[in-house]
Coordinates of C-alpha atoms (C1' of nucleotides) in Angstrom, one line a residue:
Chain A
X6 CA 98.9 47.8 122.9
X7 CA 97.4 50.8 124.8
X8 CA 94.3 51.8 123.4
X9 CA 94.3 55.7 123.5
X10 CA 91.7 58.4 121.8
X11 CA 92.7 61.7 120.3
X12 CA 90.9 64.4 118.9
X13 CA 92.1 67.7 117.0
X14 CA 91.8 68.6 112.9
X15 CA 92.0 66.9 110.3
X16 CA 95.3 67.9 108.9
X17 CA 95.8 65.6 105.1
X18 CA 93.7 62.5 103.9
X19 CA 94.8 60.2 101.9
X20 CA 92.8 57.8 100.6
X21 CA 94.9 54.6 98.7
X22 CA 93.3 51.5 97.8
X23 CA 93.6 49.1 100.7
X24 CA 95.0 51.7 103.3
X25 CA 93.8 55.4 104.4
X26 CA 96.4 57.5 106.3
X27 CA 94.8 60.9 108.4
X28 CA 96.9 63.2 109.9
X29 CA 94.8 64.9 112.8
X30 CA 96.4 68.1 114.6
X31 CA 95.6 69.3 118.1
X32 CA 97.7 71.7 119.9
X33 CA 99.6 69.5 121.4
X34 CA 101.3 67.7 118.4
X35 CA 100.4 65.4 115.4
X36 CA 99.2 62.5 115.3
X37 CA 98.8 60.2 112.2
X38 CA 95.6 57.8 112.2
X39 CA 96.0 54.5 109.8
X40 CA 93.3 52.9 108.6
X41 CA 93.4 49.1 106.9
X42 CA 90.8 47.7 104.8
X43 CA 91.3 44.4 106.2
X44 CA 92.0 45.7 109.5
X45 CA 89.4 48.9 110.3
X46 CA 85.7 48.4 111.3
X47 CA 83.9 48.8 107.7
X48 CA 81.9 51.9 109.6
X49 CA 85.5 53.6 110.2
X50 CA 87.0 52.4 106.5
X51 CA 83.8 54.4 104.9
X52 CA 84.0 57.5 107.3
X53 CA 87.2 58.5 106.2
X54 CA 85.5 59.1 102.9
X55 CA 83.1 61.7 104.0
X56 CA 85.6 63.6 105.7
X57 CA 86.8 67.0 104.7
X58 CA 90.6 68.7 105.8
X59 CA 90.1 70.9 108.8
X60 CA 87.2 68.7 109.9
X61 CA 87.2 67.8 113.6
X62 CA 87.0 63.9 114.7
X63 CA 87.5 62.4 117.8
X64 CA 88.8 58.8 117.0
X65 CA 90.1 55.9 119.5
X66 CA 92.2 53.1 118.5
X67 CA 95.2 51.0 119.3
X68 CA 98.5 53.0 119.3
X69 CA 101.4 52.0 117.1
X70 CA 104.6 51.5 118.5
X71 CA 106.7 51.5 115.4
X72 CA 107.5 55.6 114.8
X73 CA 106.4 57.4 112.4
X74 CA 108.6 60.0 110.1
X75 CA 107.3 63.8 111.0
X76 CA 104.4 62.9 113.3
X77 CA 104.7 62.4 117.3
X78 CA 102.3 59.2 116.9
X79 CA 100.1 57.1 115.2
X80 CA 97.2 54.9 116.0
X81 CA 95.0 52.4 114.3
X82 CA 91.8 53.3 115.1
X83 CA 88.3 51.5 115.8
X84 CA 86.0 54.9 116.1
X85 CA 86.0 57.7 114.3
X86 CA 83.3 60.4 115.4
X87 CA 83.2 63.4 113.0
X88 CA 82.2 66.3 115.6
X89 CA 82.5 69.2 112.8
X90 CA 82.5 68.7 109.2
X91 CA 84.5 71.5 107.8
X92 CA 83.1 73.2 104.0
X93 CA 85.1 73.2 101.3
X94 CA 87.5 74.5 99.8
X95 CA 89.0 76.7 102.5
X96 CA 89.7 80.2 102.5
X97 CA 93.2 79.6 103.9
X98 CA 94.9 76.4 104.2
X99 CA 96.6 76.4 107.9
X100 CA 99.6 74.1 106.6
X101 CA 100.8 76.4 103.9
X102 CA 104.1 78.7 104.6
X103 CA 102.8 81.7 106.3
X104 CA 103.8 85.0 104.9
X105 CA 105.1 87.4 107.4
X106 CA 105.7 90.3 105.1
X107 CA 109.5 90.1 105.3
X108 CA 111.1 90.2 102.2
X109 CA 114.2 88.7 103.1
X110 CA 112.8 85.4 103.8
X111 CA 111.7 83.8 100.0
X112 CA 108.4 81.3 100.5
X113 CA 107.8 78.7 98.6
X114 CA 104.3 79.2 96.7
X115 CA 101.7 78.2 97.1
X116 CA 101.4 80.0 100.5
X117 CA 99.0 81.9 102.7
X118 CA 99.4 85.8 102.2
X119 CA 99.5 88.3 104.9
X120 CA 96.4 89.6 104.8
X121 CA 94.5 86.7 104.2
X122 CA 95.8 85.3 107.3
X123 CA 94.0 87.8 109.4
X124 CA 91.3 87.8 107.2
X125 CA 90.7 84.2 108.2
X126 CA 92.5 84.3 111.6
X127 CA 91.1 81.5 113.7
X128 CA 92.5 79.6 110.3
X129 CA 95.8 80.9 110.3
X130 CA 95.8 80.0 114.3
X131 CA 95.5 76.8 113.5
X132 CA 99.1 76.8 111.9
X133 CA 101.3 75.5 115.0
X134 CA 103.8 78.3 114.7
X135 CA 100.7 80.7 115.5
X136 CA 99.9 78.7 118.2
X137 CA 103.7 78.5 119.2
X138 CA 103.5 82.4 119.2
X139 CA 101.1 82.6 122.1
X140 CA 102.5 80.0 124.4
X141 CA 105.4 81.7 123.9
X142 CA 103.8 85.4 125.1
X143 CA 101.7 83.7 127.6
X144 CA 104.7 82.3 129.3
X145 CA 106.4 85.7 128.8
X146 CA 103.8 86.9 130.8
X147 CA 103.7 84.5 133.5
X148 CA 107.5 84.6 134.1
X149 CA 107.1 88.6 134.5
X150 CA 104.5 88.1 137.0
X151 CA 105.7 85.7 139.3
X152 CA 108.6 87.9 139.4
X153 CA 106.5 91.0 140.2
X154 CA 104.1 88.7 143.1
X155 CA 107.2 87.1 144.6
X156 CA 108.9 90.9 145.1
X157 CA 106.4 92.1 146.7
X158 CA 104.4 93.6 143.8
X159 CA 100.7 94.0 144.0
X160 CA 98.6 93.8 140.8
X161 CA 95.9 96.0 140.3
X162 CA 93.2 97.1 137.3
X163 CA 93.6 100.9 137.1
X164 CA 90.3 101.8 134.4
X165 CA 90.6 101.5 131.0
X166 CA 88.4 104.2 130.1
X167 CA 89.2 107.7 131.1
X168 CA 87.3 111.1 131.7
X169 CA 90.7 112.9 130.0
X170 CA 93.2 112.0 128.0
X171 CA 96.0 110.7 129.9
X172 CA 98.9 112.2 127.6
X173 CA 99.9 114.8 124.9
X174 CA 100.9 113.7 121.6
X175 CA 98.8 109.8 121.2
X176 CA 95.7 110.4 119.2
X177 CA 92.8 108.7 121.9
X178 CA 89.8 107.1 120.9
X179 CA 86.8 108.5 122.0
X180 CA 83.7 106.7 123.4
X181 CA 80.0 108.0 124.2
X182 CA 80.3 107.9 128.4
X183 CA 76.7 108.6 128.7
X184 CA 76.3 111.8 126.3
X185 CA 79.7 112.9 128.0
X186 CA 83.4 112.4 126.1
X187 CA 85.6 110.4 127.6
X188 CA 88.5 108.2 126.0
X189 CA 90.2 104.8 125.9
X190 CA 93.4 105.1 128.2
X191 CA 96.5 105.3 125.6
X192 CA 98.5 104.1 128.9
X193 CA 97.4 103.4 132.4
X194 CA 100.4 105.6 133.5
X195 CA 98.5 108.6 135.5
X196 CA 96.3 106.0 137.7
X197 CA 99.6 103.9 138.7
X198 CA 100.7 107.5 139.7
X199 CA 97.3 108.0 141.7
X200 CA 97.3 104.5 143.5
X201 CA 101.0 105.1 144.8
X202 CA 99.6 108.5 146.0
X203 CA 97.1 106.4 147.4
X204 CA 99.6 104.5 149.8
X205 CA 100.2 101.8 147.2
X206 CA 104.0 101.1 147.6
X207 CA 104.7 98.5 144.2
X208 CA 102.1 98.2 141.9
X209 CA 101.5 96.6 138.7
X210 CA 98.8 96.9 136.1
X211 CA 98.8 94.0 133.2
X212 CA 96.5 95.6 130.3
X213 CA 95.1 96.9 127.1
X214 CA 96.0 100.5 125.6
X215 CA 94.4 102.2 122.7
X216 CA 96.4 104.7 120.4
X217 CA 94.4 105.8 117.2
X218 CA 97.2 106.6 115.6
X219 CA 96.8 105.9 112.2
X220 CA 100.3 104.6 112.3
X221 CA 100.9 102.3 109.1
X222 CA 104.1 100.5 110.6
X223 CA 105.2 96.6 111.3
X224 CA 105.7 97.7 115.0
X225 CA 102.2 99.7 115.6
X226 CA 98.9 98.5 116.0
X227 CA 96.1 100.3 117.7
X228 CA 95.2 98.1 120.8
X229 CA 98.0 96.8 122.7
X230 CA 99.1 95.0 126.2
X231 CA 101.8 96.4 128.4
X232 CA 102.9 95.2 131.4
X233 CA 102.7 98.5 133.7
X234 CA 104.9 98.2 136.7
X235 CA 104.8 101.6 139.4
X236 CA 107.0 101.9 142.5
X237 CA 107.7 104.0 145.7
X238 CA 110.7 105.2 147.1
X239 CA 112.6 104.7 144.8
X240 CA 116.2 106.6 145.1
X241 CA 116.2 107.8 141.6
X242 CA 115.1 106.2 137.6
X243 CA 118.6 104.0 137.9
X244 CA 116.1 101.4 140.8
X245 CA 113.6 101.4 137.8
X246 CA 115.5 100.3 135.7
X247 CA 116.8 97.2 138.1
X248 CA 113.7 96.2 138.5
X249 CA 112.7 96.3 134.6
X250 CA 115.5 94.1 133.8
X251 CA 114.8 91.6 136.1
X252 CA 111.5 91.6 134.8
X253 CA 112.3 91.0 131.6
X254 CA 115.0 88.8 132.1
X255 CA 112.2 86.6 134.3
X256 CA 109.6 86.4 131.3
X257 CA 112.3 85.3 129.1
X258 CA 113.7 82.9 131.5
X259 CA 110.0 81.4 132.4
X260 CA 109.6 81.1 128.3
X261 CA 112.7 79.6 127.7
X262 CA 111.9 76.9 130.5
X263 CA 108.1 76.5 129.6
X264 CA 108.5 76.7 126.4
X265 CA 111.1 74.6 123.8
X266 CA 109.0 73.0 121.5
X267 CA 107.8 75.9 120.7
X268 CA 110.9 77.9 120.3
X269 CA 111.8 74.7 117.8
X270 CA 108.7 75.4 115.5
X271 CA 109.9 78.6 115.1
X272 CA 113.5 77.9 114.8
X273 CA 114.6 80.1 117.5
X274 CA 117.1 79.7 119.5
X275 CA 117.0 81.8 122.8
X276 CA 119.1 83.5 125.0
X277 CA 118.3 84.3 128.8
X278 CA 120.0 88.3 128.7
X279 CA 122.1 88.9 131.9
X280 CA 121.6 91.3 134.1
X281 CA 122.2 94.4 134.9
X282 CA 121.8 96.0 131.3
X283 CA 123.8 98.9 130.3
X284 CA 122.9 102.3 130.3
X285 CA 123.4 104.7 127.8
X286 CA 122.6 108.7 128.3
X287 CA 122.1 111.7 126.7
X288 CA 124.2 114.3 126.0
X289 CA 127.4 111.3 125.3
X290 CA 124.2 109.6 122.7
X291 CA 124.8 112.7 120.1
X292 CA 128.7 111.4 120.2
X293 CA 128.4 107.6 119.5
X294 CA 125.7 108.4 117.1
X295 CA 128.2 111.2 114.8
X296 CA 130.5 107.7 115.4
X297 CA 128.4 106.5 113.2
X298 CA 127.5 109.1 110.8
X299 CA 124.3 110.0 112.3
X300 CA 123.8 113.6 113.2
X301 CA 121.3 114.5 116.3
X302 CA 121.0 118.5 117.1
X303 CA 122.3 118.9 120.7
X304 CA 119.1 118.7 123.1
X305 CA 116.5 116.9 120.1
X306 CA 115.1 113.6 120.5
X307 CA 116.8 111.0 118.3
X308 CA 114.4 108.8 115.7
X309 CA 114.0 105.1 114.9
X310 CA 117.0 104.7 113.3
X311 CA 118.9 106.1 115.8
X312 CA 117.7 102.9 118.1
X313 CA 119.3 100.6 116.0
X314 CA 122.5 102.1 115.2
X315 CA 122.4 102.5 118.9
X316 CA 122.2 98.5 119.4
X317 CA 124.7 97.7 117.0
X318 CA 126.8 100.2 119.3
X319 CA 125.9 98.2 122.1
X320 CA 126.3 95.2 120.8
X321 CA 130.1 95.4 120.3
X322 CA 130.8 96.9 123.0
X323 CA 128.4 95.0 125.6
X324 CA 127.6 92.3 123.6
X325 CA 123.5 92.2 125.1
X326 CA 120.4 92.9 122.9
X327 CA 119.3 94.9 125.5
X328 CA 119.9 98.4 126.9
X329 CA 118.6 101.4 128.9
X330 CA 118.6 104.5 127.0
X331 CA 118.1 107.4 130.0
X332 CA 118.3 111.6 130.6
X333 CA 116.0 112.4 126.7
X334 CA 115.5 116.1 126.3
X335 CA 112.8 116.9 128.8
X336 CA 111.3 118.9 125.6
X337 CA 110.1 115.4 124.3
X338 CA 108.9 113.8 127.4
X339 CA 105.5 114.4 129.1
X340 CA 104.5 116.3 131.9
X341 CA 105.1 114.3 134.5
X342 CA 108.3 112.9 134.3
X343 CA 111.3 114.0 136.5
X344 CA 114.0 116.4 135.2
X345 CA 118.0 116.1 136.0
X346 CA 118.5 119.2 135.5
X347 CA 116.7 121.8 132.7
X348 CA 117.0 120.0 129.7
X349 CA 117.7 116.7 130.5
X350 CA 114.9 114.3 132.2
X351 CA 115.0 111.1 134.5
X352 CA 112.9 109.7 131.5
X353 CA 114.3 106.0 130.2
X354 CA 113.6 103.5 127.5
X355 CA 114.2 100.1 127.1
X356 CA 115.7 99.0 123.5
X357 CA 115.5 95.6 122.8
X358 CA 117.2 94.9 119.1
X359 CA 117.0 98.0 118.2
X360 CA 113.0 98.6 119.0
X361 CA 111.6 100.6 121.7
X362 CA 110.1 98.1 124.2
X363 CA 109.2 100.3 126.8
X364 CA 109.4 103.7 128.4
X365 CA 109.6 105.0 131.7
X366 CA 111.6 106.7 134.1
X367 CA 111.3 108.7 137.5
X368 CA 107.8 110.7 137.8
X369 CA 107.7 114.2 139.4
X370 CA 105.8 114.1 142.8
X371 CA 106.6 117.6 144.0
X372 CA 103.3 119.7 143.8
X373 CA 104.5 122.9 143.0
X374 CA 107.0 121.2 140.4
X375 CA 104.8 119.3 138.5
X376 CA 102.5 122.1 138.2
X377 CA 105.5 123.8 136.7
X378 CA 106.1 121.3 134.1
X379 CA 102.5 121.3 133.4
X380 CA 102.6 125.3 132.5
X381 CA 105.5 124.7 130.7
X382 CA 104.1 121.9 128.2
X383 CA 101.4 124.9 127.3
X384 CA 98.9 122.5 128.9
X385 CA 96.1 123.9 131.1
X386 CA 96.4 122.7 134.8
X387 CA 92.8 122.9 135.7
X388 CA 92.3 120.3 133.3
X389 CA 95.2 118.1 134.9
X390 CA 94.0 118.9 138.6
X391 CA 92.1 115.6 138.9
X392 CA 95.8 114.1 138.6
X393 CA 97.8 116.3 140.5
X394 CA 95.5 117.5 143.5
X395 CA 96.4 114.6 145.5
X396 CA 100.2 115.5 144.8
X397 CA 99.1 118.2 147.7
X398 CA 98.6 115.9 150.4
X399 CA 102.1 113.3 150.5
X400 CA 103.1 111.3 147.6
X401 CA 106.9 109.8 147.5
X402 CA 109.1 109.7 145.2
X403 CA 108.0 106.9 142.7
X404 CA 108.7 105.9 139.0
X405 CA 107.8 103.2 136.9
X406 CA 107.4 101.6 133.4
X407 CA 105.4 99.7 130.9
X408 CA 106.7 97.0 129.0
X409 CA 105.2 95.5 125.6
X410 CA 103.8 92.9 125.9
X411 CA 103.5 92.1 121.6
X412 CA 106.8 94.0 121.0
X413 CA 108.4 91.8 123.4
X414 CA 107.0 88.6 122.0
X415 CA 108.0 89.9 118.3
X416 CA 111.7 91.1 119.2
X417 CA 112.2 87.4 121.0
X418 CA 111.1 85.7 118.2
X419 CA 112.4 87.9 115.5
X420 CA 108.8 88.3 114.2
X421 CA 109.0 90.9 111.1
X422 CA 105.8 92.2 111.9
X423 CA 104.0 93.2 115.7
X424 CA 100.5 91.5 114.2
X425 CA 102.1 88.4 114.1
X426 CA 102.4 88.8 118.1
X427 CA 98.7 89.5 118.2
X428 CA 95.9 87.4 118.2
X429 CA 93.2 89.5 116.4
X430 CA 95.7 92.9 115.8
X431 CA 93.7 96.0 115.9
X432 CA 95.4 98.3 113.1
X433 CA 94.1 101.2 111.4
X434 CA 92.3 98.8 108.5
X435 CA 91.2 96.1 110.7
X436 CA 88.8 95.9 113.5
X437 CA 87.1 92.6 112.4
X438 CA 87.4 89.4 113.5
Chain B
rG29 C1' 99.3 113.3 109.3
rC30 C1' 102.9 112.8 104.9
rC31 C1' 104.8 109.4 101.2
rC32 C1' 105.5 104.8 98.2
rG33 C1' 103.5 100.1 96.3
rG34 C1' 99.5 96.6 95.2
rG35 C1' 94.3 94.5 94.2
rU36 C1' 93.5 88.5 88.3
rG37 C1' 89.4 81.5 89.8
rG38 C1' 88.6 79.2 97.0
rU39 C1' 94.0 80.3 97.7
rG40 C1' 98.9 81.9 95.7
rU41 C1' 100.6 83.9 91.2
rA42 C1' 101.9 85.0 85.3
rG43 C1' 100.2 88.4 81.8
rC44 C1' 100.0 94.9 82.3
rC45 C1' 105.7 98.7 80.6
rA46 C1' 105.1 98.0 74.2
rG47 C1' 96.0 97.3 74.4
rG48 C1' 93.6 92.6 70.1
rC49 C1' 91.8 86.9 68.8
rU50 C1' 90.0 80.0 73.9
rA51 C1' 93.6 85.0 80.5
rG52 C1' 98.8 80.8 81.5
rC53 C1' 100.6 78.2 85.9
rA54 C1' 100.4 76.1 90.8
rU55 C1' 97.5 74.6 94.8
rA56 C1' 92.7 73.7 96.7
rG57 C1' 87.8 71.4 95.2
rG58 C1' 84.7 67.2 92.0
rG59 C1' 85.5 62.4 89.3
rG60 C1' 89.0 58.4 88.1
rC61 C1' 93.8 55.4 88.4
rC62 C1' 97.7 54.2 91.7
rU63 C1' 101.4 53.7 96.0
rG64 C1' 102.6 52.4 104.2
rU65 C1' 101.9 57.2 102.2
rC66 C1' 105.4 61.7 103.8
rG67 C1' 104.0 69.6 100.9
rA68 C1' 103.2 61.8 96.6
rG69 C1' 102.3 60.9 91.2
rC70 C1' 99.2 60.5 86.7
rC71 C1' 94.5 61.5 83.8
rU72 C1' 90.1 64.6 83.7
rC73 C1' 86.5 68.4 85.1
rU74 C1' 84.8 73.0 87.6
rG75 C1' 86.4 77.9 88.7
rA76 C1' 89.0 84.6 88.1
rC77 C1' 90.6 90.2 85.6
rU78 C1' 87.7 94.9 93.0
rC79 C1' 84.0 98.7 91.6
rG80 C1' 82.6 103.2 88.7
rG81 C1' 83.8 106.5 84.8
rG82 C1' 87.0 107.8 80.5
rU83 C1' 90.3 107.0 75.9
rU84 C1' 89.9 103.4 71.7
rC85 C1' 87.3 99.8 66.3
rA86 C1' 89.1 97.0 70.7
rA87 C1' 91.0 97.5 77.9
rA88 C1' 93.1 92.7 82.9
rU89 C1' 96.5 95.9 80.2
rC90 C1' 96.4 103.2 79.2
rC91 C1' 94.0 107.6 82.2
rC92 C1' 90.8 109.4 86.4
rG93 C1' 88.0 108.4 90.9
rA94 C1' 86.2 105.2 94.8
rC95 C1' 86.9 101.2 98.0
rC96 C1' 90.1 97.6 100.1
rC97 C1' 95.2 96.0 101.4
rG98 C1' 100.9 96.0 102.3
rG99 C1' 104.9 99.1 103.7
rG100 C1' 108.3 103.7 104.8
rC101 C1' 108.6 108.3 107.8
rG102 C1' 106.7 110.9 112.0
rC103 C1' 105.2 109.4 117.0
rC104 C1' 105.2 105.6 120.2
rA105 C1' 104.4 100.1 123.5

RNA sequence: GCCCGGGUGGUGUAGCCAGGCUAGCAUAGGGGCCUGUCGAGCCUCUGACUCGGGUUCAAAUCCCGACCCGGGCGCCA
């Protein structure tokens, strides 16, 4: 009999007559601790008593070989060290059903509701499927890095807080930059565009964004993560978009390896997407969408429900989850981004299930051009010359994209609501814990 | 920014439309019994109407406001 020593919370106690049974949680599984009154040290026998659920022990004992039904082991222990004694009762119990907010999944009461749970969030982290959540996004990450490193892709930290907002439309946060405005970057697009002027030939910038939107949606919160990827020389939006699904494809893949038992406690089954993903374009999008009853004025943006009638589209005639949506009305897009001609822009978005995952596209990096575009979005180019002065001196054709990082993580795992894919979400009502 | 819905013990809910006499249930918590248990079971105890104003003989229930929360649209990652 090995003699092993775990430590983790204390999950259930049950206390019989002549046996006490512990379940104790770490992140790594369960493990069930028996304890015999004829059997157990007396010191061990009477600690169980003073414990508390969601207490934390470190205990060491002889391991059982027999299995046990629903844990991964069990051991008879000699020592049993409280290190925390947790109060009582808790606000949130972390083994309850978690509500996610979607109403087509019925819960079986009693359960812990969805505001409670980020209310109490290091509680609600304790639930494995939390913890499943953000293996899962960390491996996401991982896989979409090694992808970038081994191709040659340079990471960088472009600044988070900027002297001028970096786009029209996002509402910015503002901070005190001593006595002067400045504002939390809504995305660090502009200073990807700056370090390839700067010689930089494939960049990529993992990092927060802020929008204060006061956007009261499942798929918005106010601080997010993108994965921000900028290149040079690119022939035209179409190399972007190789290089996006790739990406993409490599996160997924790295998850899928790293990652089974957790895809199990969430009962998710995933699927590596192949590669290339198809492309769809304006002006044919109005057609496929009147296909469907949906009707789009020639040259407007399309909405949100657009994007999913647009993956059922895809999916039966592609049968992928994901696809490039490229050429929107250069009317919607921002300054910078490339036309194709006059209405139409080299500006794309990856769909992923029907939800906008990212957006990017082909940048403008003639001078005289971009100064155009700038007049024509009614925005004042002295204010924008700190971005497009060093457009004067050599900058190369480029483009680029940033992919969510929680809308990723929720669309893999079907989550209902992006906070779910956040460890402490930042939303319009919450900016505590 | 516009719009819809909700706030009842620690937690999750019933009651509210049709106002009334000990605010029901579950779970957690205290005590007890009991079983190598499996979101155990049984007995018992503790514990709540978000706040402010109004209507009324009487308000958890009707009306107004505040605060907090969930969601839809817009926009976007």
């Amino acid at each position: 009999m090995n003699k092993v020593k775990v430590h983790g919370w204390v999950e259930s106690i049950r206390i019989l007559k002549n046996v006490k049974f512990l379940v104790v949680r770490n992140w790594n599984g369960k493990v069930q601790l028996t304890i015999k009154k004829n059997e157990a040290p007396t010191e061990v026998w009477k600690a169980v008593d003073k414990l508390t659920r969601e207490s934390v022990i470190e205990a060491e004992g002889k391991q059982v070989v027999e299995k046990v039904a629903r844990v991964d082991a069990e051991i008879k222990p000699e020592k049993i060290e409280i290190l925390s004694l947790a109060q009582t009762p808790l606000p949130l119990d972390p083994t309850l059903p978690i509500d996610t907010g979607d109403p087509s999944i019925e819960i079986k009461e009693p359960k812990t509701l969805f505001s409670t749970r980020f209310k109490h969030r290091s509680l609600d982290l304790r639930n494995p499927r939390n913890q499943a959540i953000f293996k899962i996004q960390a491996a996401l990450v991982e896989g979409m890095e090694e992808w970038l490193n081994k191709n040659g892709f340079l990471r960088v930290f472009t600044p988070l807080i900027i002297g001028a907002p970096s786009e029209g439309g996002a509402e910015v946060f503002k901070v005190d930059y001593f006595g002067r405005e400045a504002f939390l970057r809504q995305d660090p697009q502009l200073h990807r565009q700056l370090t390839i002027a700067g010689g930089f030939e494939k960049i990529y910038d993992l990092g927060t964004s802020w929008r204060a939107e006061k956007s009261h949606t499942r798929r918005h919160i106010c601080e997010f993560r993108s994965c921000a990827v900028e290149m040079a020389f690119i022939k035209d939006e179409m190399d972007v978009e190789r290089v996006e699904a790739e990406i993409v494809k490599a996160g997924i893949k790295k998850a899928v390896e790293k990652c089974e038992r957790e895809f199990k406690i969430l009962n998710v089954e995933p699927e590596i997407p192949k590669t290339p993903f198809p492309e769809l374009r304006f002006p044919e999008i109005y057609e496929i969408l009147r296909g469907y009853g949906k009707k789009i004025p020639y040259g407007e943006n399309y909405d949100e429900e657009s994007e999913e009638i647009l993956w059922s589209y895809v999916r039966e005639n592609y049968d992928t989850d994901f696809f490039f949506v490229n050429r929107f009305p250069f009317k919607s897009k921002p300054f910078y981004v490339m036309k194709a001609d006059d209405t139409w822009a080299r500006s794309i978005d990856l769909i992923y299930r029907g939800l906008e995952l990212s957006s990017g596209g082909q940048r403008e990096h003639r001078y005289h051009v971009l100064v155009e575009q700038i007049k024509e979005k009614k925005l004042n180019p002295k204010l924008l010359e700190w971005f497009t002065e060093p457009f004067k001196y050599g900058v190369p054709p480029h483009g680029g994209f940033a992919v969510g990082v929680e809308r990723l993580t929720m669309q893999l795992l079907n989550l209902y609501n992006i906070r779910d894919a956040t460890l402490y979400p930042r939303d319009p009502e919450r900016s505590i814990p």
